[in-house]
Tab-separated table of C-alpha atoms in Angstrom:
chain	number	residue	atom	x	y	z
A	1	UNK	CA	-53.316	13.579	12.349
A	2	UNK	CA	-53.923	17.139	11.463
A	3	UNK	CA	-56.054	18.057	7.669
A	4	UNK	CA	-53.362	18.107	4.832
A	5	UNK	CA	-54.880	21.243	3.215
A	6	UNK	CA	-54.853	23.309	6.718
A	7	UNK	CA	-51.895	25.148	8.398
A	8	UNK	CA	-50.811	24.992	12.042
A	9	UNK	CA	-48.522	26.015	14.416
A	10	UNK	CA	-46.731	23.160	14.402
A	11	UNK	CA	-46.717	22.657	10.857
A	12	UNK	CA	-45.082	26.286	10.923
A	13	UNK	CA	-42.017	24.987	12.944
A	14	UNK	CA	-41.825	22.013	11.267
A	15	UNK	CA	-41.332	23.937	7.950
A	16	UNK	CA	-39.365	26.021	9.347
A	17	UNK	CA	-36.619	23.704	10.735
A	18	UNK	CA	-37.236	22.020	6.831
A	19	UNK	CA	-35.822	25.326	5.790
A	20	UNK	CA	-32.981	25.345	8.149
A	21	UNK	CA	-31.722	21.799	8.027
A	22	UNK	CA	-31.742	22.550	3.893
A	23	UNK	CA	-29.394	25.864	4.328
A	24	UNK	CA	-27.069	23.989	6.896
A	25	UNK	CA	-26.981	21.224	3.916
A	26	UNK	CA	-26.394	23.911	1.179
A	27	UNK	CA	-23.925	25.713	3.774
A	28	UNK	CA	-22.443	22.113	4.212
A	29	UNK	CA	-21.589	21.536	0.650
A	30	UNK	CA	-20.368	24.805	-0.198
A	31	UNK	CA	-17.871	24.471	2.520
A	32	UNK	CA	-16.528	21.203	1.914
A	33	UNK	CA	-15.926	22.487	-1.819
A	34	UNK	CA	-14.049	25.550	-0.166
A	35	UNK	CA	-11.767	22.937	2.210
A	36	UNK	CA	-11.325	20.070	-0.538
A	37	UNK	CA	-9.868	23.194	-2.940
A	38	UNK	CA	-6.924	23.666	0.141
A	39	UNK	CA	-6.868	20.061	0.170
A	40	UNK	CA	-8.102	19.401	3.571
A	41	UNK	CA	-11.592	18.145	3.635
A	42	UNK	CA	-13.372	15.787	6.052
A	43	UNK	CA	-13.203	11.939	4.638
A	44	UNK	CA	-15.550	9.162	4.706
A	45	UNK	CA	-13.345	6.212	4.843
A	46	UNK	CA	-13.566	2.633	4.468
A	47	UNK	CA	-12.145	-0.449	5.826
A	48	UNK	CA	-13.093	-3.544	4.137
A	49	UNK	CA	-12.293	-7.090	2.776
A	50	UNK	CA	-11.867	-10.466	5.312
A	51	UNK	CA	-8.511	-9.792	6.176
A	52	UNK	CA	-6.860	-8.679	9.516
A	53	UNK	CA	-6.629	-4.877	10.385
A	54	UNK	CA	-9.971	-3.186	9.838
A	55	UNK	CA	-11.050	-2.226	13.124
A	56	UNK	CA	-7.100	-2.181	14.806
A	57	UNK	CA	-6.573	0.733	12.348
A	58	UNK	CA	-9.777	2.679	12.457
A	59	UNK	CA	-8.685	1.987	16.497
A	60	UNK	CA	-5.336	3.178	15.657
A	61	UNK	CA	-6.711	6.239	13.632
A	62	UNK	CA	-9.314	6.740	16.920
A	63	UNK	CA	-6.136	7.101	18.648
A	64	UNK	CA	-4.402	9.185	16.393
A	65	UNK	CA	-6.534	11.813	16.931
A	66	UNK	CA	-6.861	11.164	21.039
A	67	UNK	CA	-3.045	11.749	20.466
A	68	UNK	CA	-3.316	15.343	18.476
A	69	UNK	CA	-6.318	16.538	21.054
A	70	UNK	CA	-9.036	15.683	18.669
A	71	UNK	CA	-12.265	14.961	20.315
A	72	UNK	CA	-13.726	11.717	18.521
A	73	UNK	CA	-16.028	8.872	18.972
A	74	UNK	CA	-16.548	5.545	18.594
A	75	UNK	CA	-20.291	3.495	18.100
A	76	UNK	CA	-19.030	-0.465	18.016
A	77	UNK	CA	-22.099	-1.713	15.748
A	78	UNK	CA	-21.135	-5.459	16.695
A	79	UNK	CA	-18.544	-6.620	19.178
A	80	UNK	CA	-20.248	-5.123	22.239
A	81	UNK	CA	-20.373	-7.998	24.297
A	82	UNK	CA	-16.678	-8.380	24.112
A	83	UNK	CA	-14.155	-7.198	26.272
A	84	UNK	CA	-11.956	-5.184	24.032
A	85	UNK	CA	-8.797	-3.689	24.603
A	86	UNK	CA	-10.189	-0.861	22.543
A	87	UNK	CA	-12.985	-0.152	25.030
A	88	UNK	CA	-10.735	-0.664	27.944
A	89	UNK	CA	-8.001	1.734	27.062
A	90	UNK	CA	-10.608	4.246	25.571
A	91	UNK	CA	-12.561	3.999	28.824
A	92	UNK	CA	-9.852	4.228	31.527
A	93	UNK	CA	-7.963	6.775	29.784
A	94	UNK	CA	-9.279	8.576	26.911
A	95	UNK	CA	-12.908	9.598	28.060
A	96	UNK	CA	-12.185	13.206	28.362
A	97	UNK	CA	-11.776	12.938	24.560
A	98	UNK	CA	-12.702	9.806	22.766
A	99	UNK	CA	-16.433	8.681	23.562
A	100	UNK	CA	-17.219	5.296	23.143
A	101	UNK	CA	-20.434	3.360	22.922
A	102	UNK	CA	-21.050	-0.492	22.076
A	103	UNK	CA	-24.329	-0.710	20.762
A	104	UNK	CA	-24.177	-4.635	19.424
A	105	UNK	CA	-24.774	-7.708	21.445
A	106	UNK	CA	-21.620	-9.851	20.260
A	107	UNK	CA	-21.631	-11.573	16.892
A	108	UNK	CA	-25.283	-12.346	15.151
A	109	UNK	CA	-24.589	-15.945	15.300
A	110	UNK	CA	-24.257	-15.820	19.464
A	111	UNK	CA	-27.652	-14.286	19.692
A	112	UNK	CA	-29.584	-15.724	17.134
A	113	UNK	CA	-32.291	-12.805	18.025
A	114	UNK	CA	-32.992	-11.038	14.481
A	115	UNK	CA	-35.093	-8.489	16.693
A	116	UNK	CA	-32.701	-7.967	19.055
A	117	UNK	CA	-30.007	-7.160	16.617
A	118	UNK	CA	-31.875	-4.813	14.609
A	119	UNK	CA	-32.764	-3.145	17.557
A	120	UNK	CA	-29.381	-2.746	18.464
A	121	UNK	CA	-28.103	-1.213	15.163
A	122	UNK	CA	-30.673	0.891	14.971
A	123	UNK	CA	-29.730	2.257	18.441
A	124	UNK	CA	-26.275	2.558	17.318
A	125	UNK	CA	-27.054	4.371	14.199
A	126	UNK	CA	-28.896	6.649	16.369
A	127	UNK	CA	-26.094	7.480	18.303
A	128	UNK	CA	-23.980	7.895	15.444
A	129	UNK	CA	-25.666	10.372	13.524
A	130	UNK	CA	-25.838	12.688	16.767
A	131	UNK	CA	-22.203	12.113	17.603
A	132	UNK	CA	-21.246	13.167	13.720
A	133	UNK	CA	-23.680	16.219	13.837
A	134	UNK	CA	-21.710	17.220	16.694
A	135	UNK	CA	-19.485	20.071	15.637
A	136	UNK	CA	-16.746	19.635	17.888
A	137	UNK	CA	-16.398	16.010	16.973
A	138	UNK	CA	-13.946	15.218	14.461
A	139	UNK	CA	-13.724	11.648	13.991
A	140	UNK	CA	-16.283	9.052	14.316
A	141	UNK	CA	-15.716	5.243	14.346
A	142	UNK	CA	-19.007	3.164	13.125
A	143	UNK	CA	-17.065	-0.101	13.864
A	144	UNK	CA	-18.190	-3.284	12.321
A	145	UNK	CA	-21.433	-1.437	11.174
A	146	UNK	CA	-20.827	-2.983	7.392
A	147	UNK	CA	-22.111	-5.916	8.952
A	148	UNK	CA	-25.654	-4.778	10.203
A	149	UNK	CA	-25.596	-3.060	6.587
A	150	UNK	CA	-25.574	-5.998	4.932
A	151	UNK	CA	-27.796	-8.162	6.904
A	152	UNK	CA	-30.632	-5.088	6.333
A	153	UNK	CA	-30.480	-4.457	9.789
A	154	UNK	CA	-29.838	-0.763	8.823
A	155	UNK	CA	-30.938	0.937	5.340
A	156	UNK	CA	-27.718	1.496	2.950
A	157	UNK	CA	-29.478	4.894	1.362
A	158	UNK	CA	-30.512	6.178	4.984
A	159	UNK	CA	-26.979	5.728	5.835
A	160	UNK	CA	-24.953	7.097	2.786
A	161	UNK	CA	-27.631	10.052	2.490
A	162	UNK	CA	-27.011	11.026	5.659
A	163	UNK	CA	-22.707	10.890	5.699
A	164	UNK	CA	-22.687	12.558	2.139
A	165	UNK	CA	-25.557	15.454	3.110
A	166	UNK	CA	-25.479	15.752	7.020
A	167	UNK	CA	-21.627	14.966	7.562
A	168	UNK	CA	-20.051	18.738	9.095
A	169	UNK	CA	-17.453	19.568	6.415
A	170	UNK	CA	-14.437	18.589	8.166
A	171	UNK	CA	-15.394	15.315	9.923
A	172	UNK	CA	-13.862	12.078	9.320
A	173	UNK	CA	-15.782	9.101	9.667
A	174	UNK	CA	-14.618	5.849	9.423
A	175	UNK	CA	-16.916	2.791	8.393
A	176	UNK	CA	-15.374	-0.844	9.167
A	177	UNK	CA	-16.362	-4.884	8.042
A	178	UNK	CA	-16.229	-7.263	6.064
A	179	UNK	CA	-18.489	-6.842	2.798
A	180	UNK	CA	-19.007	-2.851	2.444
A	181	UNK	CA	-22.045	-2.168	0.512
A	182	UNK	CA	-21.324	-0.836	-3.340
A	183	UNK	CA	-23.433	2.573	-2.377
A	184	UNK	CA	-20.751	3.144	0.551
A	185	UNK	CA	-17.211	2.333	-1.798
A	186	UNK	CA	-19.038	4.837	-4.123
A	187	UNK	CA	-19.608	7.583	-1.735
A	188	UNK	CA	-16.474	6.997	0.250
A	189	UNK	CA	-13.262	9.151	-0.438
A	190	UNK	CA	-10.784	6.313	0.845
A	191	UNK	CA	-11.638	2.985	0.560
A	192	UNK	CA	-9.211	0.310	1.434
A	193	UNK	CA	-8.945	-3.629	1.368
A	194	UNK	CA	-7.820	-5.514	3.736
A	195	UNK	CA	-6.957	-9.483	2.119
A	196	UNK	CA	-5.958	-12.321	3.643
A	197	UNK	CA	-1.736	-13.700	2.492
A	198	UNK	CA	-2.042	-16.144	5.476
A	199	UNK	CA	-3.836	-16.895	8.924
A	200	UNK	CA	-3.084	-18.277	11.633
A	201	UNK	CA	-6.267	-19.632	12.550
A	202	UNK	CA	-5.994	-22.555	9.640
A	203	UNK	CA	-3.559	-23.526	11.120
A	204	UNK	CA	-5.255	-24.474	14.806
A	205	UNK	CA	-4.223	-20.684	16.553
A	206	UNK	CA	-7.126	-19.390	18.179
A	207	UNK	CA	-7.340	-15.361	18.357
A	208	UNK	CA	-5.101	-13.793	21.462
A	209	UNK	CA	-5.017	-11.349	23.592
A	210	UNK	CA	-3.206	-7.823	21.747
A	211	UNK	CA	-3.583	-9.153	18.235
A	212	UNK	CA	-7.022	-10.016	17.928
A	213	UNK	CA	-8.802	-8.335	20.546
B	1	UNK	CA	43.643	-13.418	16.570
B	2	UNK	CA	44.916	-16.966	18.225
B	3	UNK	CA	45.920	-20.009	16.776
B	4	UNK	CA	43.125	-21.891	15.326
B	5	UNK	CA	44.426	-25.304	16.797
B	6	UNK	CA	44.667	-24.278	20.272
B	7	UNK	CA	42.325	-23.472	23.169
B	8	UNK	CA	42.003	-20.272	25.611
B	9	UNK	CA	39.975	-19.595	28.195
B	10	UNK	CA	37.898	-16.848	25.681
B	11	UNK	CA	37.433	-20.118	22.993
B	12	UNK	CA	35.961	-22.248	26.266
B	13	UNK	CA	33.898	-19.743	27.144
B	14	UNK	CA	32.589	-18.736	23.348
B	15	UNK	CA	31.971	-22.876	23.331
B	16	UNK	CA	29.783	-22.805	26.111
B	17	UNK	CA	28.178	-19.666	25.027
B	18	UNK	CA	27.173	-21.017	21.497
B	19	UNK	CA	26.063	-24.290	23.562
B	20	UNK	CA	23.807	-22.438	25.938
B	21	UNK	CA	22.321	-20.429	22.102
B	22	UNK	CA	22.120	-23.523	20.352
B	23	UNK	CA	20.180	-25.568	23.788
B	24	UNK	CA	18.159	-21.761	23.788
B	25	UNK	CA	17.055	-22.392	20.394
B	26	UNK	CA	15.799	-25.830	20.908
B	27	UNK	CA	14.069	-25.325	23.928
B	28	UNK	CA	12.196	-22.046	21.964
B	29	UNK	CA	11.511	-24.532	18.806
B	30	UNK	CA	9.857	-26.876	21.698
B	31	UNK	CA	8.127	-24.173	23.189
B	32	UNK	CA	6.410	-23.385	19.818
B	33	UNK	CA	5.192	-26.732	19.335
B	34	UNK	CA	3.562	-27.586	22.546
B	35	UNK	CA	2.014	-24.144	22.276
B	36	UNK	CA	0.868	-24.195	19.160
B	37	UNK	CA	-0.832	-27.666	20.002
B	38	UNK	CA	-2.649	-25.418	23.121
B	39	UNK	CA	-3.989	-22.737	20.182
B	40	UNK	CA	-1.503	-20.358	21.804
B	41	UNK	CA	1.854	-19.028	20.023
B	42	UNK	CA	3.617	-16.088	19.594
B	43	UNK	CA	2.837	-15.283	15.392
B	44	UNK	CA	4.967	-13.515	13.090
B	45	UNK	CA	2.786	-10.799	11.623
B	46	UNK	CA	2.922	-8.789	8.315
B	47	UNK	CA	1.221	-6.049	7.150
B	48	UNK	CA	1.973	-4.931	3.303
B	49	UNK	CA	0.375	-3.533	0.490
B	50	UNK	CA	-0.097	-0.443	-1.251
B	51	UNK	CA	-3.341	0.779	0.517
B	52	UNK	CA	-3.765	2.154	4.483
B	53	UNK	CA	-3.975	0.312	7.677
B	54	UNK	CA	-0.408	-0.976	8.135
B	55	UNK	CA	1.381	1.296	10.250
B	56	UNK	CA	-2.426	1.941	12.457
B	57	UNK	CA	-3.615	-1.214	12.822
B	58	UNK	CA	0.270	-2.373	13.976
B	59	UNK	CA	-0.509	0.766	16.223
B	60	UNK	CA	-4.141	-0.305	17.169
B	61	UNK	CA	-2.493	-3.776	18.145
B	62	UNK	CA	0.290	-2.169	20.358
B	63	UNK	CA	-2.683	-0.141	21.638
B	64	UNK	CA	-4.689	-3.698	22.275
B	65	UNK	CA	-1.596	-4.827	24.339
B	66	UNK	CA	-1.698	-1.890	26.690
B	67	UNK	CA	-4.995	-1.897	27.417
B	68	UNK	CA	-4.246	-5.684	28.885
B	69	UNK	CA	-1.244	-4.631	30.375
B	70	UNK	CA	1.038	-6.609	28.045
B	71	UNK	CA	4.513	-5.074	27.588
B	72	UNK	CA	5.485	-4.171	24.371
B	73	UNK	CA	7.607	-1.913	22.363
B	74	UNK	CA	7.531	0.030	18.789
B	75	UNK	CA	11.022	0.291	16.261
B	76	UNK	CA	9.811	3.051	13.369
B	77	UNK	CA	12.209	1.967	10.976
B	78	UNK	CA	11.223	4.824	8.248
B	79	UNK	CA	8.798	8.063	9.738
B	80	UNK	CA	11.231	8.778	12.530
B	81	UNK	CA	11.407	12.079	11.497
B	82	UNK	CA	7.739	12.751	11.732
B	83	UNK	CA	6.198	14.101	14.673
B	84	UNK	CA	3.798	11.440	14.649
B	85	UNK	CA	0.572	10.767	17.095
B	86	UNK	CA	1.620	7.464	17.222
B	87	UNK	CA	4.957	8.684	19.129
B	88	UNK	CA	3.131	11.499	21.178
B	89	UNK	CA	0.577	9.142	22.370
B	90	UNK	CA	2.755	6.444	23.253
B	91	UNK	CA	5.545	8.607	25.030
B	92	UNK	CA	3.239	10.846	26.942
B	93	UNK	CA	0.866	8.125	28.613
B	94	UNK	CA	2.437	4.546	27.963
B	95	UNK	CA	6.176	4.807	28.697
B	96	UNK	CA	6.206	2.204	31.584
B	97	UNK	CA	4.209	-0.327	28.695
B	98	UNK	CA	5.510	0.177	25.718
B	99	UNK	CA	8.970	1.429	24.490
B	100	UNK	CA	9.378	4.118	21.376
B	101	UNK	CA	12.327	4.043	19.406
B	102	UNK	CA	12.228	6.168	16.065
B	103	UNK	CA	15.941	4.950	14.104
B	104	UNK	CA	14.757	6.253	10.940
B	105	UNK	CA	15.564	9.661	9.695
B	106	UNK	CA	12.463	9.963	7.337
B	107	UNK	CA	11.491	9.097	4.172
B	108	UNK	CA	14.341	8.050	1.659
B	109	UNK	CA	13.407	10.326	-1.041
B	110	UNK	CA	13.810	12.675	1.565
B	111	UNK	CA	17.558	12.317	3.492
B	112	UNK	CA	18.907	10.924	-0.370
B	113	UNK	CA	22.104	9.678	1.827
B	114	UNK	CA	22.116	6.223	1.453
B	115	UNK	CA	24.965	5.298	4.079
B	116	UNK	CA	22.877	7.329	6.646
B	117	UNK	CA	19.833	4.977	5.990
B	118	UNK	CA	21.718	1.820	5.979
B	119	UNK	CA	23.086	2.967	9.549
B	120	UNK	CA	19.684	4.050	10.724
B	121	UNK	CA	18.079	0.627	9.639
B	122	UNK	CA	20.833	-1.091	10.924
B	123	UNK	CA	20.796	0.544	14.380
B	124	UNK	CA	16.993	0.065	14.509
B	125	UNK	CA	17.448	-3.928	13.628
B	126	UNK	CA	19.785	-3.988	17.075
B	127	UNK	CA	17.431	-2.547	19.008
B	128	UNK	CA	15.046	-5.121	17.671
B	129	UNK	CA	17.089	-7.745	18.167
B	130	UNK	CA	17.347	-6.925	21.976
B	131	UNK	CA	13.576	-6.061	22.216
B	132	UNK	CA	12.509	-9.265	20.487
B	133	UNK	CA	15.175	-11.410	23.087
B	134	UNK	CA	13.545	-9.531	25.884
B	135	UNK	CA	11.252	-12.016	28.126
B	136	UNK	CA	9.026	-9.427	29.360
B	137	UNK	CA	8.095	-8.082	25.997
B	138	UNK	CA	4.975	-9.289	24.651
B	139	UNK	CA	4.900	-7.584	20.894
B	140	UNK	CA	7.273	-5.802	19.021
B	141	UNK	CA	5.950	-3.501	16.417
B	142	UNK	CA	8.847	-3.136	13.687
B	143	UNK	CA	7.103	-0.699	11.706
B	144	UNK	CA	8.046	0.070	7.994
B	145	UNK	CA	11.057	-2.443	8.175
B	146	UNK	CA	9.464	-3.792	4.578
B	147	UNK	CA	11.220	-0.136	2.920
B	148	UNK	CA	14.378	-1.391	4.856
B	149	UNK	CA	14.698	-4.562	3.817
B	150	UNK	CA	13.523	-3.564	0.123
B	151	UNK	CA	15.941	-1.349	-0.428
B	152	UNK	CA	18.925	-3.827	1.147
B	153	UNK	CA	19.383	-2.054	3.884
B	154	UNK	CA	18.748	-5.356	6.384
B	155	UNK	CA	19.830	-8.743	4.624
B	156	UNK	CA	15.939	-10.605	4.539
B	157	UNK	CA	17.655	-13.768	4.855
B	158	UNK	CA	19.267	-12.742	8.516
B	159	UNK	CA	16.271	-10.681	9.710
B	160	UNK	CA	13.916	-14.528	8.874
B	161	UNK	CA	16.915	-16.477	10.365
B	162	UNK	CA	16.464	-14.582	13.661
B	163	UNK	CA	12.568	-14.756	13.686
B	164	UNK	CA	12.302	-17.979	13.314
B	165	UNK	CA	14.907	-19.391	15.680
B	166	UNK	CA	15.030	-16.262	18.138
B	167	UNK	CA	11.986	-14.991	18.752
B	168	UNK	CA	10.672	-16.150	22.182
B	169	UNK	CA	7.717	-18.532	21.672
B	170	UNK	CA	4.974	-16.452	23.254
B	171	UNK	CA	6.099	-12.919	21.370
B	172	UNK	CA	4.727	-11.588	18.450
B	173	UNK	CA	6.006	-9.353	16.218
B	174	UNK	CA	4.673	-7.182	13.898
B	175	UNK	CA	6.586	-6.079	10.812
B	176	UNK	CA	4.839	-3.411	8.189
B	177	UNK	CA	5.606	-1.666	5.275
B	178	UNK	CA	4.586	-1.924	1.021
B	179	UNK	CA	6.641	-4.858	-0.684
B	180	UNK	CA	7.033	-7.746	1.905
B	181	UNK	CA	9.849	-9.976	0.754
B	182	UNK	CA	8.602	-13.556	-0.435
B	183	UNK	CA	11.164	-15.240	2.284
B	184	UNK	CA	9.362	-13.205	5.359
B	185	UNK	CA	5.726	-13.513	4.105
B	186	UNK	CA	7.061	-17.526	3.324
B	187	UNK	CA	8.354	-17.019	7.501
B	188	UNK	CA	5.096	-15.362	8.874
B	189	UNK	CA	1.785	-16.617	10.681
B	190	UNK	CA	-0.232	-13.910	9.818
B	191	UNK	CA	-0.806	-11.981	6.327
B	192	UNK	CA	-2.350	-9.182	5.150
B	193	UNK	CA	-2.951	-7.060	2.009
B	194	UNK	CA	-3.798	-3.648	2.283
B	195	UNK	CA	-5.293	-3.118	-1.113
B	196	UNK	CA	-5.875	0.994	-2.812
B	197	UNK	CA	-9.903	0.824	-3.611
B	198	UNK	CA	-10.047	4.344	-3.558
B	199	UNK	CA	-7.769	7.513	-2.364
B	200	UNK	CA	-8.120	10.830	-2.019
B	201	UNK	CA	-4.937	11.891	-2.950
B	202	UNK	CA	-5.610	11.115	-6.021
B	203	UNK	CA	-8.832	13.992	-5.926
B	204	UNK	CA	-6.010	16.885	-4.241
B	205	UNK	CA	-6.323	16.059	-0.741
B	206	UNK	CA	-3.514	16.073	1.554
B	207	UNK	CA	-2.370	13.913	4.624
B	208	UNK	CA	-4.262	14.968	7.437
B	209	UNK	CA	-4.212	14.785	11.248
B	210	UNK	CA	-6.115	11.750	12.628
B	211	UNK	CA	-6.018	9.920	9.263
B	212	UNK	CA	-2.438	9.643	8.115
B	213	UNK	CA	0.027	10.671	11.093
């Protein structure tokens, strides 16, 4: 711990990458006024609600931009233990342009470690915000990380302060689950719903292969 | 035309062809059920609504199915005429897994030739047809066939009759599009709503690259 009231080196640099991160902030927001005026502007977007489709179109958007040569990312916040097609087609295929991480552990209730799971989101979060600094980056996936908002396991503010002053201008970044947090719908530029008409699992069909995972 | 009282060898053969139908059907009815008993069965999916997700997360599930080597093939009923990522990705990398046929000639409001989009949709529902009938394939994505069958250009009640007596037991099929008729959502296994929380059209931004085609 150095004195409050005295100066040092470090305190120098540290004031002086304060100044910088501030202009790329101020440089941030003046150009994402400039793009949003010729209607192009880099969205935060939302998938929410307990019905199919969430993550299969931020997936589908993921590969969108694989399709169009736009380097993107994905950080899965929750279903890391699974085997996804997502991560397997991403993996084989993709790497040269889609990165893709799985942070989580599976579902909270398969690891019933609080600890564990916070670690993990933090991790992910971590990973995120250097993957949407990233300039050449233009679409980031924070799969399923609604959920590990709304258990506390990451901080809503920290996260919305971040996408709204730290997002480049012209990156998309998609935030998927169930139960989005009123701070992110506010913040977010398109926020959709996903409901449930009808499901198959009432009725005794367990999930399969292509449509659920 | 022949006499309606007597036989040919064409009205034999029609006979044993509607036989060997009808005996299809029954045998694919008892498919269903002993599947359906095992958790396993070949759903009828819809995805409607006003909001986003229904063409990508169709596409993310197509996407699901080639990554675990399922074949499986895409109809664009409507958006044939854009030069989507959806058809780039799919044609460039997955042509041995998944078959891309675009029937439609664009949006409506866009061809204004009515007889042109009843042939397109038409055409497209054929292709179906034979894609759904075909063993091998796994999931058929019939995507914006909802706008077709809105606007009358597919009969609902002959496009249900077919999925629910033709459709191979294991296949699923995905149809999307705004306005799902009553008698298909009435027909399907699987549901969903893609509800408008927020959109930023409405704030001057256009569809971009990644996020809407």
């Amino acid at each position: 711990m150095t004195d409050e009231n005295s100066w040092t080196g470090e305190d120098v640099l540290d004031e002086s990458a304060r100044h910088a991160r501030k202009m790329a902030k101020k440089k941030a927001a003046r150009d994402r006024m400039m793009l949003t005026r010729n209607g192009q502007k880099g969205l935060i977007i939302v998938h929410t609600g307990p019905g199919k489709g969430k993550s299969s179109s931020g997936f589908g958007m993921i590969l969108r931009c694989v399709a169009h040569g736009m380097p993107c990312a994905v950080i899965q916040f929750i279903k890391g233990a699974w085997d996804t097609g997502e991560r397997r087609l991403l993996t084989t295929h993709f790497e040269d342009l889609c990165q893709f991480h799985a942070m989580g552990e599976g579902f909270t209730w398969e690891t019933q470690d609080r600890a564990r799971d916070i670690a993990a989101a933090r991790a992910g979060w971590e990973k995120a915000k250097e993957l949407i600094r990233e300039p050449k980056v233009r679409f980031v996936l924070l799969d399923e990380i609604n959920i590990a908002l709304r258990y506390d396991y990451l901080d809503i503010a920290e996260v919305v302060e971040f996408l709204v002053t730290e997002k480049p201008a012209m990156t998309h970044v998609c935030l998927t689950g169930r139960n989005a947090q009123p701070e992110l719908i506010e913040a977010a530029d398109l926020v959709t719903e996903m409901a449930v008409v009808k499901h198959p699992f009432r009725a005794g069909i367990k999930a399969q292969a292509g449509v659920e995972f």
